[in-house]
Amino acid sequence: MTVSHIQPIAALPREVVERIAAGEVIERPASVVRELIENALDAGATSVRVELREGGLGLIRVTDDGWGIPAEALELACQPHTTSKIAALADLDAIGSLGFRGEALASVCAVAEVEITSATDESGLAATITLAEGHVTAQGHTARSRGVTVTARALFAASPARLALLRGPRTETAQAFAVVRAYALIHPAVRFTFVADGALVFSTPGTMLAEAAQAIYGATIARTLLTIEDRPIGEGARLSGAIASRATHFANREHVTLAVNGRPVTNRALLSGLESGYRPLLRKGRHPLAVVALQVPAGALDATVHPMKATVLLRREREISAALREAIHETLGQAPLSVGQTIHDGASVYMARPVQLTLPKGRARWPGLRRTAPGTSADATDEAPEKTLPDLTPLAQFGNALILAQSPQDSLYLVDQHRAHERILYERLMQQRAALTDKTPEGAESATGQALLEPLLIELTSSQAAILAPRLPELRALGLDCQPFGGSAFLIRAVPHLTGASASPASFAEALAQEAAEEGDDWLGAVCVSLACRCAIRRGEELSLAQQRELLADLRGVSASSVCPHGSPLLLRYTQSALAHAFEW
Ligand code: ADP
Ligand code: MG
């Protein structure tokens, strides 16, 4: 924070008050928690403790070790529009603090009984103030170390309408938990402690993001985290964070934490940049675990639009979103394969303990099996995720659909033959496409096509034809030679040639052209997925051991060997210890 604690607390001038979005700041216990945490962070705290009782209706208490509020300013700080963070209109364009509206303490005092203790130095002397319905009821002294404690009791006791809108204590605690969790992840250098109804929920060490994530999510999830290295993304903006590998995913966005300049925010553009970075590694409807912190120059955002400051207007939103997608792509591209360690939905909304999804713990390795992995130490654990797909030896085919295979570490693999082949063909197509679009933008000279004996005439609707026409050069680059034939008719002369394909694209050339005529940004990607899917070995086909071996060898060469192009898993790994556990050996 660039706030200086030397600034006195003062009432904001009218023109500033009028510029700031007016509105309800305190909706529920979680809003109180958010405001008090922001005040603590603005005061340079290195430790923030949040305590809740009965979902916050019993008590909300936030304790920090920041620079404190001077005794003589305590009463003023609780008045509306009094702040030490900005003084004039011009300051609104360069806000370096989380707070600036000067409304939070006043709003909390209006709906709860509030007690504040504050010490501005280490003399041990602290001032106290108690307010009820916004009026001071007591003032005094007490002893404490530097910092501020704000305790709010009887929240909304005088506003039954507000109370009626609240959910049960469990849900309110969960909401507050989500708030504390977000700030703890975004400010890992600050120690955060969250206590609900007397039980410690989590406590972060005040070091790095990886450690904060471990304290909150547990070691199993933290191990799957990949660091997004801090990087400049133009015009003074920077991006950093950590994301879980595709092995960890959830049914909702609860575990996506986006921050702009230290504050958790919701922003559609950022969210879509993040999620498109994961595509197609995550199936539709699944959401990652991610913490992404964006730092932009103060002038590049307008935080004044939302009373709770949760929504921000970002300048260069598109560029920033694209940079985020790029960063996710790159980070996931280096991700280790975590087959058999898939983690999802283990976490209920509110966790009394950190999410701990323990994998079956095996006893001793099982002695009867050979171990051929060179350089594998005796105590190497087979629970560790593998960096790349190991060299798999096929054992048999099951149901003409799955290849059973063994790794040098004696893990058992089940490989879905269709999806594996689909992935291989898809990556081949993507390479072809990249090579050809590099060479000739027109792609007309593509040598990949396989000429049809008889050209195929297809008839599209006029809107399909309008979409398809400008895409023809790119389709030719893939090997699909499709030419206008008057009106909305087209003539297909050649189809893509895919080495190792199980079906000829000639059989579905028309369907392919139809798909290429569909709206969408990544239409070419969609065509490639469809092409790979239709040409891949089907489930139900019998494969010789040699064919199985070839498929597994090809699979080792792909970049994302654990999911098919649609994002579904294509292999399962059973470690020895998982088997030992299941059999109770
Ligand atoms: P704002 O944060 O928008 O300035 P608040 O109503 O939240 O408004 O707080 C009013 C003022 O009280 C702040 O500007 C700050 O000077 C002081 N203050 C509030 N909480 C703390 C705290 N935990 N530590 C130090 N100062 C605080
Ligand atoms: Mg504040």
PDB file of N, CA and C in Angstrom, residues 92-150:
ATOM      1  N   LEU A  92      -8.766  10.676  -6.327  1.00  0.00           N
ATOM      2  CA  LEU A  92      -9.577   9.543  -6.775  1.00  0.00           C
ATOM      3  C   LEU A  92      -8.960   8.861  -7.992  1.00  0.00           C
ATOM      4  N   ASP A  93      -8.154   9.598  -8.739  1.00  0.00           N
ATOM      5  CA  ASP A  93      -7.564   9.024  -9.942  1.00  0.00           C
ATOM      6  C   ASP A  93      -6.300   8.243  -9.659  1.00  0.00           C
ATOM      7  N   ALA A  94      -5.841   8.267  -8.437  1.00  0.00           N
ATOM      8  CA  ALA A  94      -4.598   7.556  -8.133  1.00  0.00           C
ATOM      9  C   ALA A  94      -4.699   6.897  -6.771  1.00  0.00           C
ATOM     10  N   ILE A  95      -5.763   6.081  -6.610  1.00  0.00           N
ATOM     11  CA  ILE A  95      -5.972   5.464  -5.313  1.00  0.00           C
ATOM     12  C   ILE A  95      -4.982   4.323  -5.105  1.00  0.00           C
ATOM     13  N   GLY A  96      -4.214   4.418  -4.045  1.00  0.00           N
ATOM     14  CA  GLY A  96      -3.232   3.367  -3.780  1.00  0.00           C
ATOM     15  C   GLY A  96      -3.658   2.493  -2.618  1.00  0.00           C
ATOM     16  N   SER A  97      -4.806   2.783  -2.027  1.00  0.00           N
ATOM     17  CA  SER A  97      -5.255   2.020  -0.865  1.00  0.00           C
ATOM     18  C   SER A  97      -6.488   1.217  -1.229  1.00  0.00           C
ATOM     19  N   LEU A  98      -6.855   0.282  -0.386  1.00  0.00           N
ATOM     20  CA  LEU A  98      -8.055  -0.518  -0.645  1.00  0.00           C
ATOM     21  C   LEU A  98      -9.308   0.290  -0.315  1.00  0.00           C
ATOM     22  N   GLY A  99      -9.221   1.054   0.763  1.00  0.00           N
ATOM     23  CA  GLY A  99     -10.357   1.891   1.147  1.00  0.00           C
ATOM     24  C   GLY A  99     -10.132   3.313   0.677  1.00  0.00           C
ATOM     25  N   PHE A 100     -11.189   4.073   0.569  1.00  0.00           N
ATOM     26  CA  PHE A 100     -11.042   5.495   0.242  1.00  0.00           C
ATOM     27  C   PHE A 100     -12.354   6.235   0.447  1.00  0.00           C
ATOM     28  N   ARG A 101     -13.441   5.481   0.712  1.00  0.00           N
ATOM     29  CA  ARG A 101     -14.745   6.118   0.780  1.00  0.00           C
ATOM     30  C   ARG A 101     -15.072   6.689   2.151  1.00  0.00           C
ATOM     31  N   GLY A 102     -14.321   6.229   3.140  1.00  0.00           N
ATOM     32  CA  GLY A 102     -14.543   6.741   4.476  1.00  0.00           C
ATOM     33  C   GLY A 102     -15.900   6.386   5.048  1.00  0.00           C
ATOM     34  N   GLU A 103     -16.461   5.285   4.559  1.00  0.00           N
ATOM     35  CA  GLU A 103     -17.825   4.947   4.946  1.00  0.00           C
ATOM     36  C   GLU A 103     -17.943   3.685   5.777  1.00  0.00           C
ATOM     37  N   ALA A 104     -16.903   2.829   5.692  1.00  0.00           N
ATOM     38  CA  ALA A 104     -17.058   1.489   6.244  1.00  0.00           C
ATOM     39  C   ALA A 104     -17.332   1.486   7.743  1.00  0.00           C
ATOM     40  N   LEU A 105     -16.452   2.149   8.495  1.00  0.00           N
ATOM     41  CA  LEU A 105     -16.656   2.128   9.947  1.00  0.00           C
ATOM     42  C   LEU A 105     -18.018   2.724  10.298  1.00  0.00           C
ATOM     43  N   ALA A 106     -18.370   3.804   9.628  1.00  0.00           N
ATOM     44  CA  ALA A 106     -19.660   4.448   9.902  1.00  0.00           C
ATOM     45  C   ALA A 106     -20.812   3.490   9.588  1.00  0.00           C
ATOM     46  N   SER A 107     -20.699   2.786   8.475  1.00  0.00           N
ATOM     47  CA  SER A 107     -21.784   1.868   8.102  1.00  0.00           C
ATOM     48  C   SER A 107     -21.910   0.712   9.086  1.00  0.00           C
ATOM     49  N   VAL A 108     -20.767   0.204   9.542  1.00  0.00           N
ATOM     50  CA  VAL A 108     -20.823  -0.888  10.520  1.00  0.00           C
ATOM     51  C   VAL A 108     -21.441  -0.363  11.811  1.00  0.00           C
ATOM     52  N   CYS A 109     -21.021   0.854  12.235  1.00  0.00           N
ATOM     53  CA  CYS A 109     -21.559   1.429  13.472  1.00  0.00           C
ATOM     54  C   CYS A 109     -23.068   1.649  13.377  1.00  0.00           C
ATOM     55  N   ALA A 110     -23.552   1.869  12.153  1.00  0.00           N
ATOM     56  CA  ALA A 110     -24.983   2.130  11.989  1.00  0.00           C
ATOM     57  C   ALA A 110     -25.823   0.866  12.166  1.00  0.00           C
ATOM     58  N   VAL A 111     -25.227  -0.302  11.988  1.00  0.00           N
ATOM     59  CA  VAL A 111     -26.031  -1.531  12.029  1.00  0.00           C
ATOM     60  C   VAL A 111     -25.581  -2.526  13.092  1.00  0.00           C
ATOM     61  N   ALA A 112     -24.640  -2.109  13.945  1.00  0.00           N
ATOM     62  CA  ALA A 112     -24.166  -3.044  14.968  1.00  0.00           C
ATOM     63  C   ALA A 112     -23.676  -2.280  16.190  1.00  0.00           C
ATOM     64  N   GLU A 113     -23.470  -2.999  17.283  1.00  0.00           N
ATOM     65  CA  GLU A 113     -22.783  -2.401  18.428  1.00  0.00           C
ATOM     66  C   GLU A 113     -21.297  -2.618  18.193  1.00  0.00           C
ATOM     67  N   VAL A 114     -20.554  -1.520  18.200  1.00  0.00           N
ATOM     68  CA  VAL A 114     -19.144  -1.630  17.820  1.00  0.00           C
ATOM     69  C   VAL A 114     -18.238  -1.197  18.961  1.00  0.00           C
ATOM     70  N   GLU A 115     -17.191  -1.985  19.145  1.00  0.00           N
ATOM     71  CA  GLU A 115     -16.179  -1.598  20.114  1.00  0.00           C
ATOM     72  C   GLU A 115     -14.840  -1.598  19.397  1.00  0.00           C
ATOM     73  N   ILE A 116     -14.089  -0.497  19.538  1.00  0.00           N
ATOM     74  CA  ILE A 116     -12.775  -0.434  18.885  1.00  0.00           C
ATOM     75  C   ILE A 116     -11.720  -0.206  19.947  1.00  0.00           C
ATOM     76  N   THR A 117     -10.660  -0.981  19.893  1.00  0.00           N
ATOM     77  CA  THR A 117      -9.502  -0.643  20.711  1.00  0.00           C
ATOM     78  C   THR A 117      -8.363  -0.363  19.748  1.00  0.00           C
ATOM     79  N   SER A 118      -7.547   0.606  20.076  1.00  0.00           N
ATOM     80  CA  SER A 118      -6.501   1.012  19.145  1.00  0.00           C
ATOM     81  C   SER A 118      -5.268   1.521  19.875  1.00  0.00           C
ATOM     82  N   ALA A 119      -4.111   1.076  19.417  1.00  0.00           N
ATOM     83  CA  ALA A 119      -2.848   1.599  19.951  1.00  0.00           C
ATOM     84  C   ALA A 119      -1.963   1.969  18.770  1.00  0.00           C
ATOM     85  N   THR A 120      -1.354   3.133  18.829  1.00  0.00           N
ATOM     86  CA  THR A 120      -0.547   3.585  17.696  1.00  0.00           C
ATOM     87  C   THR A 120       0.943   3.362  17.932  1.00  0.00           C
ATOM     88  N   ASP A 121       1.309   2.842  19.094  1.00  0.00           N
ATOM     89  CA  ASP A 121       2.724   2.527  19.332  1.00  0.00           C
ATOM     90  C   ASP A 121       2.826   1.334  20.264  1.00  0.00           C
ATOM     91  N   GLU A 122       4.054   1.028  20.657  1.00  0.00           N
ATOM     92  CA  GLU A 122       4.260  -0.165  21.491  1.00  0.00           C
ATOM     93  C   GLU A 122       4.309   0.172  22.980  1.00  0.00           C
ATOM     94  N   SER A 123       3.771   1.342  23.358  1.00  0.00           N
ATOM     95  CA  SER A 123       3.809   1.710  24.782  1.00  0.00           C
ATOM     96  C   SER A 123       2.893   0.824  25.620  1.00  0.00           C
ATOM     97  N   GLY A 124       2.002   0.108  24.957  1.00  0.00           N
ATOM     98  CA  GLY A 124       1.070  -0.743  25.699  1.00  0.00           C
ATOM     99  C   GLY A 124      -0.229  -0.022  25.998  1.00  0.00           C
ATOM    100  N   LEU A 125      -0.245   1.258  25.721  1.00  0.00           N
ATOM    101  CA  LEU A 125      -1.425   2.059  26.009  1.00  0.00           C
ATOM    102  C   LEU A 125      -2.365   2.078  24.808  1.00  0.00           C
ATOM    103  N   ALA A 126      -3.629   1.753  25.049  1.00  0.00           N
ATOM    104  CA  ALA A 126      -4.583   1.753  23.937  1.00  0.00           C
ATOM    105  C   ALA A 126      -5.837   2.511  24.333  1.00  0.00           C
ATOM    106  N   ALA A 127      -6.494   3.068  23.337  1.00  0.00           N
ATOM    107  CA  ALA A 127      -7.748   3.777  23.583  1.00  0.00           C
ATOM    108  C   ALA A 127      -8.907   2.890  23.171  1.00  0.00           C
ATOM    109  N   THR A 128     -10.054   3.039  23.837  1.00  0.00           N
ATOM    110  CA  THR A 128     -11.237   2.276  23.440  1.00  0.00           C
ATOM    111  C   THR A 128     -12.408   3.216  23.214  1.00  0.00           C
ATOM    112  N   ILE A 129     -13.271   2.760  22.345  1.00  0.00           N
ATOM    113  CA  ILE A 129     -14.500   3.519  22.116  1.00  0.00           C
ATOM    114  C   ILE A 129     -15.614   2.507  21.868  1.00  0.00           C
ATOM    115  N   THR A 130     -16.799   2.763  22.392  1.00  0.00           N
ATOM    116  CA  THR A 130     -17.927   1.875  22.157  1.00  0.00           C
ATOM    117  C   THR A 130     -19.074   2.698  21.581  1.00  0.00           C
ATOM    118  N   LEU A 131     -19.685   2.164  20.536  1.00  0.00           N
ATOM    119  CA  LEU A 131     -20.796   2.885  19.917  1.00  0.00           C
ATOM    120  C   LEU A 131     -21.997   1.960  19.775  1.00  0.00           C
ATOM    121  N   ALA A 132     -23.175   2.532  19.975  1.00  0.00           N
ATOM    122  CA  ALA A 132     -24.408   1.795  19.721  1.00  0.00           C
ATOM    123  C   ALA A 132     -25.311   2.691  18.894  1.00  0.00           C
ATOM    124  N   GLU A 133     -25.894   2.143  17.871  1.00  0.00           N
ATOM    125  CA  GLU A 133     -26.705   2.911  16.927  1.00  0.00           C
ATOM    126  C   GLU A 133     -25.985   4.166  16.461  1.00  0.00           C
ATOM    127  N   GLY A 134     -24.701   4.074  16.276  1.00  0.00           N
ATOM    128  CA  GLY A 134     -23.927   5.178  15.740  1.00  0.00           C
ATOM    129  C   GLY A 134     -23.511   6.230  16.767  1.00  0.00           C
ATOM    130  N   HIS A 135     -23.955   6.068  18.024  1.00  0.00           N
ATOM    131  CA  HIS A 135     -23.592   7.058  19.040  1.00  0.00           C
ATOM    132  C   HIS A 135     -22.601   6.477  20.029  1.00  0.00           C
ATOM    133  N   VAL A 136     -21.664   7.329  20.444  1.00  0.00           N
ATOM    134  CA  VAL A 136     -20.649   6.888  21.395  1.00  0.00           C
ATOM    135  C   VAL A 136     -21.304   6.623  22.751  1.00  0.00           C
ATOM    136  N   THR A 137     -21.107   5.430  23.292  1.00  0.00           N
ATOM    137  CA  THR A 137     -21.685   5.128  24.598  1.00  0.00           C
ATOM    138  C   THR A 137     -20.608   5.026  25.673  1.00  0.00           C
ATOM    139  N   ALA A 138     -19.376   4.829  25.268  1.00  0.00           N
ATOM    140  CA  ALA A 138     -18.304   4.765  26.272  1.00  0.00           C
ATOM    141  C   ALA A 138     -16.966   5.020  25.595  1.00  0.00           C
ATOM    142  N   GLN A 139     -16.043   5.585  26.351  1.00  0.00           N
ATOM    143  CA  GLN A 139     -14.677   5.772  25.870  1.00  0.00           C
ATOM    144  C   GLN A 139     -13.750   5.493  27.029  1.00  0.00           C
ATOM    145  N   GLY A 140     -12.589   4.945  26.757  1.00  0.00           N
ATOM    146  CA  GLY A 140     -11.698   4.651  27.862  1.00  0.00           C
ATOM    147  C   GLY A 140     -10.326   4.218  27.393  1.00  0.00           C
ATOM    148  N   HIS A 141      -9.624   3.529  28.288  1.00  0.00           N
ATOM    149  CA  HIS A 141      -8.271   3.073  27.970  1.00  0.00           C
ATOM    150  C   HIS A 141      -8.129   1.612  28.309  1.00  0.00           C
ATOM    151  N   THR A 142      -7.207   0.985  27.661  1.00  0.00           N
ATOM    152  CA  THR A 142      -6.898  -0.398  28.000  1.00  0.00           C
ATOM    153  C   THR A 142      -5.449  -0.656  27.591  1.00  0.00           C
ATOM    154  N   ALA A 143      -4.997  -1.884  27.767  1.00  0.00           N
ATOM    155  CA  ALA A 143      -3.618  -2.206  27.386  1.00  0.00           C
ATOM    156  C   ALA A 143      -3.621  -3.138  26.196  1.00  0.00           C
ATOM    157  N   ARG A 144      -2.793  -2.870  25.225  1.00  0.00           N
ATOM    158  CA  ARG A 144      -2.617  -3.794  24.102  1.00  0.00           C
ATOM    159  C   ARG A 144      -1.408  -3.348  23.277  1.00  0.00           C
ATOM    160  N   SER A 145      -0.929  -4.219  22.443  1.00  0.00           N
ATOM    161  CA  SER A 145       0.185  -3.843  21.577  1.00  0.00           C
ATOM    162  C   SER A 145      -0.368  -3.072  20.387  1.00  0.00           C
ATOM    163  N   ARG A 146       0.520  -2.579  19.540  1.00  0.00           N
ATOM    164  CA  ARG A 146       0.108  -1.718  18.440  1.00  0.00           C
ATOM    165  C   ARG A 146      -0.898  -2.407  17.515  1.00  0.00           C
ATOM    166  N   GLY A 147      -1.856  -1.653  17.080  1.00  0.00           N
ATOM    167  CA  GLY A 147      -2.838  -2.206  16.149  1.00  0.00           C
ATOM    168  C   GLY A 147      -4.257  -1.870  16.557  1.00  0.00           C
ATOM    169  N   VAL A 148      -5.188  -2.437  15.821  1.00  0.00           N
ATOM    170  CA  VAL A 148      -6.597  -2.119  16.030  1.00  0.00           C
ATOM    171  C   VAL A 148      -7.398  -3.417  16.142  1.00  0.00           C
ATOM    172  N   THR A 149      -8.365  -3.424  17.068  1.00  0.00           N
ATOM    173  CA  THR A 149      -9.335  -4.512  17.095  1.00  0.00           C
ATOM    174  C   THR A 149     -10.722  -3.901  16.972  1.00  0.00           C
ATOM    175  N   VAL A 150     -11.465  -4.360  16.015  1.00  0.00           N
ATOM    176  CA  VAL A 150     -12.842  -3.890  15.883  1.00  0.00           C
ATOM    177  C   VAL A 150     -13.742  -5.082  16.180  1.00  0.00           C
TER     178      VAL A 150
END
